[in-house]
C-alpha positions in Angstrom: 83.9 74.7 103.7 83.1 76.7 100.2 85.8 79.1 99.2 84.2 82.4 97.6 85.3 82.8 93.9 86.1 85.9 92.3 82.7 87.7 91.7 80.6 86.1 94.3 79.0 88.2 96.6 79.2 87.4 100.3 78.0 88.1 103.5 80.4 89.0 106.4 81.8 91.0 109.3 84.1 93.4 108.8 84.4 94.0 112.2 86.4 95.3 113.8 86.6 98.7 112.3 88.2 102.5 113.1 87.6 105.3 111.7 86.0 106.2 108.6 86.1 102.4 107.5 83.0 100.0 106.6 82.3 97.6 109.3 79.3 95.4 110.2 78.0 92.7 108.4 77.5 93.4 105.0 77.1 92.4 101.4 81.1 92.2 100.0 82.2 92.4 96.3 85.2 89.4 96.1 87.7 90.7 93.6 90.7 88.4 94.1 91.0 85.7 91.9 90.1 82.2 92.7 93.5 80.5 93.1 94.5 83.0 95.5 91.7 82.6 97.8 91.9 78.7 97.6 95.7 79.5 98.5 95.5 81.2 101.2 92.1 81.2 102.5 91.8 85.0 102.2 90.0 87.2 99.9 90.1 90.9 98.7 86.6 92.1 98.7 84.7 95.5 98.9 81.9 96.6 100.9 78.3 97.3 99.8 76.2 100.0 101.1 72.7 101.7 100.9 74.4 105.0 101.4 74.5 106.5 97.6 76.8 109.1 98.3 77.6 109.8 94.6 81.4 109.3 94.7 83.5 109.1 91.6 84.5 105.1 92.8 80.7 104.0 94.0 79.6 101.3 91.4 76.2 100.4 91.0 74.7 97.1 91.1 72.2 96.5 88.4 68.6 95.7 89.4 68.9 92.0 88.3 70.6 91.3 91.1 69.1 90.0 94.4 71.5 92.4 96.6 71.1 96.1 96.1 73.3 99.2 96.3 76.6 100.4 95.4 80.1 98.4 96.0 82.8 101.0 97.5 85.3 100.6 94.9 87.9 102.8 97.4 87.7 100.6 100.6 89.2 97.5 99.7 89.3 95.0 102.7 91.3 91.8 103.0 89.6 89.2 105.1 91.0 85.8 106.2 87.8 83.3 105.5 89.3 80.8 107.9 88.7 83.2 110.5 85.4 84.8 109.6 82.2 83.3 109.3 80.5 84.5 105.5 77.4 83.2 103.5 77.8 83.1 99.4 75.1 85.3 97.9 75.3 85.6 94.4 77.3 85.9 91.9 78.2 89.3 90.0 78.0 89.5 86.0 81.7 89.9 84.5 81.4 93.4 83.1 80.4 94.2 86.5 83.5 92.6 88.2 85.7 94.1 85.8 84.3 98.1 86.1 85.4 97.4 90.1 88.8 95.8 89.1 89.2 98.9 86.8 88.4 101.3 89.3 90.9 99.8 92.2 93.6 99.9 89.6 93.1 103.6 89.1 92.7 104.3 92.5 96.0 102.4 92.8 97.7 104.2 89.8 97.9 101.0 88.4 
């Protein structure tokens, strides 16, 4: 089984879901870095979407990439890869990776 590494973009459920959160099976952003998700078979990701909405914490992914929208810097999900099937996309450019990174740690008032 292939462990996502930090940057890849994945397919996966992020069912189930209440509220206001992102569910379905979606494009995911994997922030958490590498050794962690080797660790303990879980990753930190954030959803994609088609809904440009225009929020402060959307971040756009560039057109070079095969998956297209904006990554939902607010809704950060932890997901257990053990558990949930996912399929590896692609792979984010590091700039990009590190906006998102930036933006959970001001959301976090880190």
């Amino acid at each position: 089984m292939s462990i996502p590494e930090s940057g890849d973009i994945i397919l996966v459920s992020l069912d189930p879901t209440k509220g206001h959160e992102q569910g379905g099976y979606r494009p995911c952003l994997v922030i958490s870095q590498t050794y962690y998700n080797k660790r303990v078979n879980m990753c930190v990701v954030l959803p994609i979407t088609h809904s440009k909405k225009g929020y402060p914490f959307e971040v756009e992914l560039p057109s070079s990439l095969k998956t297209d929208g904006v990554i939902l810097t607010d809704s950060i999900n932890t997901i257990d890869i053990k558990a949930r099937s996912f399929k590896i996309i692609e792979t984010v450019p590091d700039k990009l990776l590190n906006k998102c990174r930036n933006n959970v740690s001001k959301l976090l008032g880190t």
